[in-house]
Structure formats: C-alpha cells, structure tokens
Amino acid sequence: MLIRNIKLPNNILFAPMSGVSDAPYRKIVKKFNPGLVFSEMIASRALIHKNKKTLRMVKKNNNEILAIQIAGCEPDVMYDAAKVCEDQGADIIDINMGCPVKKIVNGYAGSALMKDEDLALKIIDSVCKATKIPVTLKMRTGWDDNNKNAPKIAKIAESLGISLITVHGRTRCQMFKGKADWAFIKKVKQEVKIPVIANGDVESFKDVQDILRISRADGLMIGRGSYGKPWIFEEIQTMLSDKPYKTPNISIIRDIINEHHQLCLEHYGIDVGLKSFRKHLCWYSKSLRNSNSFRQEINKTLDHRKITSLINTFFED
Ligand SMILES: Cc1cc2nc3c(=O)[nH]c(=O)nc-3n(C[C@H](O)[C@H](O)[C@H](O)COP(=O)(O)O)c2cc1C
C-alpha cells in the first residue's frame, strides 16, 4: 500500500494508543512487521513548547516508519505542531479526529471536530499546508447516530491533501460500547480514492477476513487486539498467505517480555518505566495458569530486579 510516496510493507497497521503505543512497545511490535505504527496522540500545544516529556513522545525508533499523531483545535497551532513533528523525523503526520475522551472533546479537539466541520476542514488544510510529508486522518463514523458524517468529511479531506483515512467504526457517543460498524466504513471507502483503513474490534483472523470483506477497506488497524500479543501482526499476515501460524513458544515470549521491560526502564527511567510496563505484563500473562497470583505479586513491588525474577519464574519453559 502507498501513502503518497511511502510504500508500506503490508496493510495491517498498529493503532495510536495513549499510554500504549510508546517507543518501547512500538519497538516490540515492529519485530512482527506491522505495515505502519503510530505514536500516542500528542497535544499540539505541548508540541510547540517542545518540553522534555513531549519530545520523548515523538522519539522515533531505528528503522521505523512512524506516523506521529497530533491533536488540537487551533489551525495555526496544529500548523506549527506539524512542522515540529516533521523536524523531529516523523514520516507521516496523523490528525486525531476520533478521541472521545471528555478532556479532549471539551477543548473541541479529537472527535469534537466531527461536530464542527468548518473547523475540522480548516485544521486539515492547515496541517497539509505546513508540511511536505504525507498527512493522514483518523476519525470515527461521526458524533452520534444522527450525525454520521465521516463520508462527507473524508471526501473534502481528500481534496485538501489527506493521503489516507482510518475510520474507527463507532460514533463518539458510543465511546467504546457496542460493536464497531464495519459496514459503515464502506460508505467512506466509496467516497474517496485514497486508501481507507478499517478499525475497531479486530481480535482474530476471522475478524480480519470479515472486516476487509464488509468494509471493502484497503487495510485494517489493530489496537487492543495486540495487548499481550504483539505477534498478532505476523500471525495475521501468515494466515492471509494461507500458511499456518505457530505462536512464539514460552521462551521466546519470555525474551520479548524481558526486552520490553528493559526498553521501558531505559525510555522512562526506573519508576515511571516500571509502572508503564506493568500493564503490559498483566496482558502478557492473561489467561495463563496462575496469572491472578502473578499479577498480585508484580503489583506489590517497585523493584525492577524482583519483577525480572518474577517474569523468569512465571514464564518458565
Ligand atoms: C488505551 C487506548 C488509548 C487510545 N489512544 C488513542 C490515541 O491516542 N489516538 C487515537 O487516535 N486513538 C486512540 N485510541 C483508539 C484506538 O486507536 C482504536 O481506534 C480503538 O481502540 C479501536 O480499535 P481496537 O478495537 O482495535 O482497539 C485508544 C484506544 C485505547 C484502548
């Protein structure tokens, strides 16, 4: 798949997720060859102030094609933020028009932009004009069931220079409830010539087949389905080429977890790194025997050496 001049290795994308798609986890996911990875959403105002914490969020891993996602509601600030991302080495800039969280929506950013089409289009225009690299857009189907305007916004966004559109098949008012509406994504696909990526609730190979068939999208994006199993990207591609997939064995999984732990400690420092890594550790251990008591143990300690030892014991061959 092509995003303007950037050729992606495949069409299975890893979603932007605050608190999850940071540089350490993207490095782990990258081992399993996703088509493209996105940063966590970054506030445009924070970007232009270039503080240490924000710059850490735009840090690009080696050999990574990275889409940095920006959020905001002021066209001029989004313009400047896009320039900062380009300077920091982003390959693509993604505009967030899907975040449903109150704090973001109350500031008229994220999915609130879908309620104010004029402002949404000004922002798209501004970001596209700010940078030479491709700009993509991620949105929901609309604000609520009576206002599903994703196809209309997509068409105008394409004319303003957007190179790819991702649609999470829920309205803002649904938040994460109910099922993603994969059929509605087809209406967006019918409006534009640029690639459309379908997103929402893909957890299995059957979901992959269904979402592609129903939405007619050019590719798909996985977020929560990668929790504790970054190999899902490799699994899907293997199965799409009609080959059986063998899940990594426990010693490989243990190595992945240990590496992920180290990366978090290096990226954030020990205290923050450990806290950030714990949720992943809970996901890695989910559904394994005795995982409840393992989780209780890891949540009791702030000693990273103890965590390593607990990992090595729990994920024993
Ligand atoms: C913890 C969490 C954080 C998220 N953060 C972002 C974000 O920063 N930017 C964004 O566009 N979407 C964000 N999303 C939405 C996901 O990118 C995705 O659209 C949504 O989870 C549906 O896909 P899934 O069912 O594959 O998870 C987030 C979702 C979750 C669960």
Short mmCIF file of C-alpha atoms and ligand atoms in Angstrom, two decimals:
data_model
loop_
_atom_site.label_atom_id
_atom_site.label_comp_id
_atom_site.label_asym_id
_atom_site.label_seq_id
_atom_site.Cartn_x
_atom_site.Cartn_y
_atom_site.Cartn_z
CA MET A 1 0.00 0.00 0.00
CA LEU A 2 1.19 3.51 -0.81
CA ILE A 3 0.75 6.56 1.37
CA ARG A 4 1.66 9.10 -1.28
CA ASN A 5 5.37 8.32 -1.76
CA ILE A 6 5.74 5.93 1.20
CA LYS A 7 5.40 2.25 0.43
CA LEU A 8 4.16 0.22 3.37
CA PRO A 9 5.27 -3.41 3.70
CA ASN A 10 1.67 -4.52 4.28
CA ASN A 11 -1.79 -3.22 5.16
CA ILE A 12 -2.09 -4.30 8.81
CA LEU A 13 -1.46 -1.18 10.89
CA PHE A 14 -0.77 -0.74 14.60
CA ALA A 15 -3.12 1.83 16.20
CA PRO A 16 -2.23 5.02 18.02
CA MET A 17 -3.00 4.42 21.71
CA SER A 18 -2.24 6.79 24.56
CA GLY A 19 -0.24 5.00 27.22
CA VAL A 20 0.36 2.01 24.94
CA SER A 21 1.90 2.83 21.54
CA ASP A 22 5.01 4.43 23.01
CA ALA A 23 8.51 3.90 21.57
CA PRO A 24 9.21 0.78 23.70
CA TYR A 25 6.07 -1.08 22.68
CA ARG A 26 6.37 0.03 19.06
CA LYS A 27 9.86 -1.47 19.02
CA ILE A 28 8.44 -4.76 20.24
CA VAL A 29 5.55 -4.69 17.77
CA LYS A 30 7.96 -3.87 14.93
CA LYS A 31 9.56 -7.31 15.32
CA PHE A 32 6.31 -8.71 13.92
CA ASN A 33 6.23 -6.47 10.87
CA PRO A 34 3.14 -4.24 11.11
CA GLY A 35 2.53 -2.16 7.97
CA LEU A 36 2.80 1.12 9.89
CA VAL A 37 2.99 2.25 13.51
CA PHE A 38 1.50 5.37 15.07
CA SER A 39 2.67 7.35 18.09
CA GLU A 40 0.41 8.09 21.00
CA MET A 41 -1.76 11.16 20.48
CA ILE A 42 0.25 14.31 21.26
CA ALA A 43 -1.33 17.66 22.12
CA SER A 44 -0.36 20.24 19.51
CA ARG A 45 0.15 22.95 22.14
CA ALA A 46 2.53 20.75 24.09
CA LEU A 47 4.46 20.01 20.89
CA ILE A 48 5.16 23.61 20.10
CA HIS A 49 6.56 24.14 23.61
CA LYS A 50 8.91 21.20 22.99
CA ASN A 51 9.18 20.14 26.62
CA LYS A 52 11.20 17.06 27.51
CA LYS A 53 8.23 14.77 28.12
CA THR A 54 6.59 15.71 24.82
CA LEU A 55 9.77 15.28 22.81
CA ARG A 56 10.14 11.82 24.36
CA MET A 57 6.73 11.01 22.86
CA VAL A 58 7.89 11.85 19.33
CA LYS A 59 11.08 9.82 19.63
CA LYS A 60 11.41 7.59 16.59
CA ASN A 61 12.93 4.11 16.79
CA ASN A 62 15.56 2.99 14.26
CA ASN A 63 14.16 1.55 11.03
CA GLU A 64 10.65 2.65 11.93
CA ILE A 65 8.15 4.23 9.55
CA LEU A 66 6.40 6.41 12.12
CA ALA A 67 3.17 8.35 11.92
CA ILE A 68 3.07 10.93 14.68
CA GLN A 69 -0.45 11.72 15.75
CA ILE A 70 -1.34 15.26 16.75
CA ALA A 71 -4.49 16.62 18.39
CA GLY A 72 -5.79 20.13 18.76
CA CYS A 73 -8.43 22.61 17.70
CA GLU A 74 -6.44 25.67 16.62
CA PRO A 75 -5.40 25.58 12.95
CA ASP A 76 -2.30 27.76 13.48
CA VAL A 77 -1.11 25.69 16.46
CA MET A 78 -1.70 22.48 14.51
CA TYR A 79 0.32 24.03 11.66
CA ASP A 80 3.28 24.70 13.97
CA ALA A 81 2.96 21.30 15.64
CA ALA A 82 3.09 19.58 12.25
CA LYS A 83 6.33 21.42 11.50
CA VAL A 84 7.82 20.28 14.82
CA CYS A 85 6.89 16.66 14.01
CA GLU A 86 8.49 16.90 10.59
CA ASP A 87 11.65 18.38 12.14
CA GLN A 88 11.73 15.55 14.67
CA GLY A 89 11.81 12.97 11.90
CA ALA A 90 8.16 11.93 11.50
CA ASP A 91 7.48 10.09 8.24
CA ILE A 92 3.76 10.87 8.36
CA ILE A 93 1.55 13.17 10.40
CA ASP A 94 -1.80 11.84 11.55
CA ILE A 95 -4.60 14.15 12.68
CA ASN A 96 -6.69 12.90 15.59
CA MET A 97 -10.38 13.37 14.96
CA GLY A 98 -11.55 10.37 16.91
CA CYS A 99 -10.61 10.76 20.55
CA PRO A 100 -13.84 10.58 22.59
CA VAL A 101 -12.34 11.49 25.98
CA LYS A 102 -14.15 14.38 27.74
CA LYS A 103 -10.98 16.36 28.48
CA ILE A 104 -10.12 16.42 24.75
CA VAL A 105 -13.64 16.84 23.43
CA ASN A 106 -14.40 19.70 25.85
CA GLY A 107 -11.44 21.53 24.34
CA TYR A 108 -13.13 20.97 20.90
CA ALA A 109 -10.38 18.61 19.73
CA GLY A 110 -10.46 14.90 18.88
CA SER A 111 -13.91 13.66 17.85
CA ALA A 112 -15.48 17.03 18.76
CA LEU A 113 -14.10 18.27 15.43
CA MET A 114 -16.57 16.00 13.66
CA LYS A 115 -19.32 18.24 15.10
CA ASP A 116 -17.71 21.36 13.67
CA GLU A 117 -16.96 20.54 10.05
CA ASP A 118 -15.72 24.04 9.19
CA LEU A 119 -13.09 23.96 11.91
CA ALA A 120 -12.18 20.35 11.08
CA LEU A 121 -11.50 21.27 7.47
CA LYS A 122 -9.51 24.37 8.44
CA ILE A 123 -7.30 22.16 10.60
CA ILE A 124 -6.81 19.60 7.85
CA ASP A 125 -5.96 22.35 5.37
CA SER A 126 -3.55 23.97 7.77
CA VAL A 127 -1.66 20.76 8.60
CA CYS A 128 -1.46 19.75 4.93
CA LYS A 129 -0.02 23.15 4.06
CA ALA A 130 2.51 23.03 6.93
CA THR A 131 4.44 20.01 5.79
CA LYS A 132 5.87 18.15 2.81
CA ILE A 133 5.37 14.72 4.37
CA PRO A 134 2.05 12.86 3.96
CA VAL A 135 -0.79 13.78 6.29
CA THR A 136 -3.36 11.18 7.31
CA LEU A 137 -6.60 11.43 9.26
CA LYS A 138 -8.14 9.18 11.89
CA MET A 139 -11.77 9.61 12.76
CA ARG A 140 -14.91 7.91 14.00
CA THR A 141 -18.10 7.41 11.97
CA GLY A 142 -19.49 10.67 13.39
CA TRP A 143 -20.53 12.34 16.60
CA ASP A 144 -23.69 10.28 17.23
CA ASP A 145 -26.14 8.06 15.37
CA ASN A 146 -27.91 11.09 13.86
CA ASN A 147 -24.69 12.68 12.63
CA LYS A 148 -22.55 10.10 10.88
CA ASN A 149 -20.65 12.49 8.64
CA ALA A 150 -17.39 10.53 8.16
CA PRO A 151 -18.01 10.01 4.39
CA LYS A 152 -18.58 13.75 3.86
CA ILE A 153 -15.51 14.78 5.84
CA ALA A 154 -13.40 12.12 4.10
CA LYS A 155 -14.28 13.44 0.65
CA ILE A 156 -13.35 17.02 1.47
CA ALA A 157 -10.25 15.89 3.40
CA GLU A 158 -9.03 14.07 0.30
CA SER A 159 -9.44 17.22 -1.78
CA LEU A 160 -7.39 19.16 0.80
CA GLY A 161 -4.47 16.74 0.54
CA ILE A 162 -5.06 13.95 3.09
CA SER A 163 -3.30 10.78 1.93
CA LEU A 164 -5.04 8.05 3.97
CA ILE A 165 -8.07 7.84 6.23
CA THR A 166 -8.63 5.50 9.15
CA VAL A 167 -12.17 5.01 10.42
CA HIS A 168 -12.94 3.53 13.81
CA GLY A 169 -16.45 2.19 13.22
CA ARG A 170 -18.09 3.81 16.23
CA THR A 171 -19.59 7.23 16.88
CA ARG A 172 -18.12 9.45 19.58
CA CYS A 173 -21.21 8.94 21.74
CA GLN A 174 -20.70 5.19 21.64
CA MET A 175 -17.28 5.67 23.22
CA PHE A 176 -16.14 2.00 23.27
CA LYS A 177 -19.58 0.47 23.76
CA GLY A 178 -21.41 -1.87 21.38
CA LYS A 179 -19.79 -3.22 18.21
CA ALA A 180 -17.81 -1.30 15.62
CA ASP A 181 -19.93 -0.78 12.48
CA TRP A 182 -17.71 -2.24 9.76
CA ALA A 183 -20.41 -1.83 7.08
CA PHE A 184 -20.50 1.94 7.58
CA ILE A 185 -16.78 2.17 6.81
CA LYS A 186 -17.68 1.09 3.26
CA LYS A 187 -19.55 4.38 2.82
CA VAL A 188 -16.29 6.22 3.45
CA LYS A 189 -14.43 3.94 1.07
CA GLN A 190 -16.97 4.71 -1.66
CA GLU A 191 -16.37 8.46 -1.35
CA VAL A 192 -12.59 8.56 -1.83
CA LYS A 193 -9.74 7.22 -3.95
CA ILE A 194 -7.07 7.38 -1.23
CA PRO A 195 -6.57 4.28 0.97
CA VAL A 196 -9.12 3.71 3.73
CA ILE A 197 -8.22 1.71 6.82
CA ALA A 198 -10.94 -0.04 8.81
CA ASN A 199 -10.61 -0.14 12.58
CA GLY A 200 -12.46 -1.47 15.60
CA ASP A 201 -12.77 -4.79 17.41
CA VAL A 202 -10.36 -6.87 15.34
CA GLU A 203 -9.11 -9.64 17.61
CA SER A 204 -8.86 -12.73 15.43
CA PHE A 205 -8.15 -13.90 11.90
CA LYS A 206 -11.90 -14.33 11.33
CA ASP A 207 -12.37 -10.65 12.28
CA VAL A 208 -9.68 -9.72 9.75
CA GLN A 209 -11.46 -11.57 6.96
CA ASP A 210 -14.85 -10.12 7.98
CA ILE A 211 -13.76 -6.50 8.39
CA LEU A 212 -11.99 -6.49 4.99
CA ARG A 213 -14.95 -8.15 3.25
CA ILE A 214 -17.63 -5.99 4.87
CA SER A 215 -15.87 -2.61 4.78
CA ARG A 216 -14.07 -3.14 1.45
CA ALA A 217 -11.26 -1.14 3.09
CA ASP A 218 -7.69 -1.24 1.80
CA GLY A 219 -6.32 -2.35 5.13
CA LEU A 220 -7.04 -2.57 8.81
CA MET A 221 -5.76 -1.24 12.08
CA ILE A 222 -5.42 -3.16 15.32
CA GLY A 223 -5.26 -1.62 18.77
CA ARG A 224 -6.48 -3.63 21.76
CA GLY A 225 -6.14 -6.88 19.85
CA SER A 226 -2.36 -6.52 20.24
CA TYR A 227 -2.46 -6.39 24.05
CA GLY A 228 -0.08 -9.03 25.32
CA LYS A 229 0.37 -10.49 21.83
CA PRO A 230 2.43 -8.20 19.61
CA TRP A 231 2.89 -11.15 17.25
CA ILE A 232 -0.74 -10.73 16.10
CA PHE A 233 0.60 -8.75 13.11
CA GLU A 234 2.80 -11.60 11.96
CA GLU A 235 0.06 -14.12 12.72
CA ILE A 236 -2.45 -12.33 10.50
CA GLN A 237 -0.05 -11.93 7.60
CA THR A 238 0.99 -15.55 7.77
CA MET A 239 -2.64 -16.67 7.78
CA LEU A 240 -3.54 -14.27 4.97
CA SER A 241 -0.97 -16.09 2.86
CA ASP A 242 -2.72 -19.39 3.69
CA LYS A 243 0.03 -20.70 5.93
CA PRO A 244 -0.46 -22.00 9.47
CA TYR A 245 0.91 -19.78 12.23
CA LYS A 246 2.82 -21.06 15.19
CA THR A 247 2.58 -18.75 18.21
CA PRO A 248 6.02 -17.98 19.70
CA ASN A 249 6.93 -20.51 22.36
CA ILE A 250 7.19 -19.56 26.01
CA SER A 251 10.94 -18.99 25.99
CA ILE A 252 10.64 -16.59 23.05
CA ILE A 253 7.76 -14.85 24.80
CA ARG A 254 9.88 -14.55 27.96
CA ASP A 255 12.68 -12.92 25.93
CA ILE A 256 10.22 -10.50 24.35
CA ILE A 257 8.85 -9.56 27.78
CA ASN A 258 12.31 -9.06 29.28
CA GLU A 259 13.35 -6.89 26.35
CA HIS A 260 10.14 -4.85 26.62
CA HIS A 261 10.77 -4.36 30.35
CA GLN A 262 14.32 -3.10 29.69
CA LEU A 263 13.14 -0.75 26.95
CA CYS A 264 10.56 0.80 29.29
CA LEU A 265 13.16 1.32 32.03
CA GLU A 266 15.57 2.94 29.57
CA HIS A 267 12.93 5.12 27.93
CA TYR A 268 11.19 6.44 31.06
CA GLY A 269 13.64 5.80 33.90
CA ILE A 270 13.03 3.13 36.51
CA ASP A 271 9.95 4.38 38.42
CA VAL A 272 7.81 5.54 35.51
CA GLY A 273 9.15 2.77 33.28
CA LEU A 274 8.14 0.07 35.71
CA LYS A 275 4.66 1.45 36.22
CA SER A 276 4.17 1.84 32.48
CA PHE A 277 5.39 -1.71 31.84
CA ARG A 278 3.19 -3.38 34.47
CA LYS A 279 0.01 -3.15 32.41
CA HIS A 280 1.76 -4.92 29.54
CA LEU A 281 2.95 -7.60 31.90
CA CYS A 282 -0.64 -8.14 33.03
CA TRP A 283 -1.68 -8.50 29.39
CA TYR A 284 1.19 -10.87 28.58
CA SER A 285 0.21 -13.13 31.45
CA LYS A 286 -3.57 -13.01 30.88
CA SER A 287 -5.23 -16.39 30.51
CA LEU A 288 -2.08 -18.28 31.57
CA ARG A 289 -2.32 -20.60 34.56
CA ASN A 290 -1.93 -18.83 37.96
CA SER A 291 -1.84 -15.43 36.28
CA ASN A 292 -4.01 -13.86 39.02
CA SER A 293 -1.46 -14.51 41.72
CA PHE A 294 1.37 -13.46 39.35
CA ARG A 295 -0.39 -10.13 38.77
CA GLN A 296 -0.88 -9.61 42.50
CA GLU A 297 2.83 -10.21 43.06
CA ILE A 298 4.00 -7.80 40.36
CA ASN A 299 1.62 -5.10 41.56
CA LYS A 300 3.12 -5.32 45.05
CA THR A 301 6.69 -4.46 44.07
CA LEU A 302 8.52 -1.44 42.71
CA ASP A 303 11.80 -3.30 42.42
CA HIS A 304 12.64 -3.92 38.78
CA ARG A 305 15.05 -6.77 39.63
CA LYS A 306 12.27 -8.52 41.53
CA ILE A 307 9.98 -8.04 38.51
CA THR A 308 12.63 -9.66 36.28
CA SER A 309 12.89 -12.59 38.62
CA LEU A 310 9.07 -12.97 38.79
CA ILE A 311 8.95 -12.90 34.97
CA ASN A 312 11.62 -15.56 34.63
CA THR A 313 9.86 -17.82 37.10
CA PHE A 314 6.35 -17.36 35.75
CA PHE A 315 7.27 -17.67 32.08
CA GLU A 316 9.46 -20.70 32.70
CA ASP A 317 9.81 -23.19 29.87
C1 LIG B 1 -5.94 2.75 25.80
C2 LIG B 1 -6.35 3.36 24.49
C3 LIG B 1 -5.75 4.52 24.07
C4 LIG B 1 -6.10 5.09 22.84
N1 LIG B 1 -5.47 6.21 22.43
C5 LIG B 1 -5.71 6.71 21.18
C6 LIG B 1 -4.95 7.79 20.67
O1 LIG B 1 -4.05 8.32 21.32
N2 LIG B 1 -5.25 8.22 19.40
C7 LIG B 1 -6.25 7.65 18.65
O2 LIG B 1 -6.48 8.07 17.51
N3 LIG B 1 -6.96 6.61 19.12
C8 LIG B 1 -6.70 6.12 20.34
N4 LIG B 1 -7.37 5.03 20.78
C9 LIG B 1 -8.33 4.36 19.86
C10 LIG B 1 -7.62 3.26 19.07
O3 LIG B 1 -6.63 3.79 18.22
C11 LIG B 1 -8.64 2.47 18.23
O4 LIG B 1 -9.24 3.34 17.32
C12 LIG B 1 -9.72 1.83 19.08
O5 LIG B 1 -9.17 1.22 20.25
C13 LIG B 1 -10.49 0.77 18.29
O6 LIG B 1 -9.62 -0.21 17.79
P1 LIG B 1 -9.38 -1.63 18.53
O7 LIG B 1 -10.74 -2.24 18.75
O8 LIG B 1 -8.53 -2.41 17.58
O9 LIG B 1 -8.72 -1.35 19.84
C14 LIG B 1 -7.09 4.47 22.01
C15 LIG B 1 -7.68 3.30 22.45
C16 LIG B 1 -7.33 2.74 23.67
C17 LIG B 1 -7.99 1.47 24.11
#
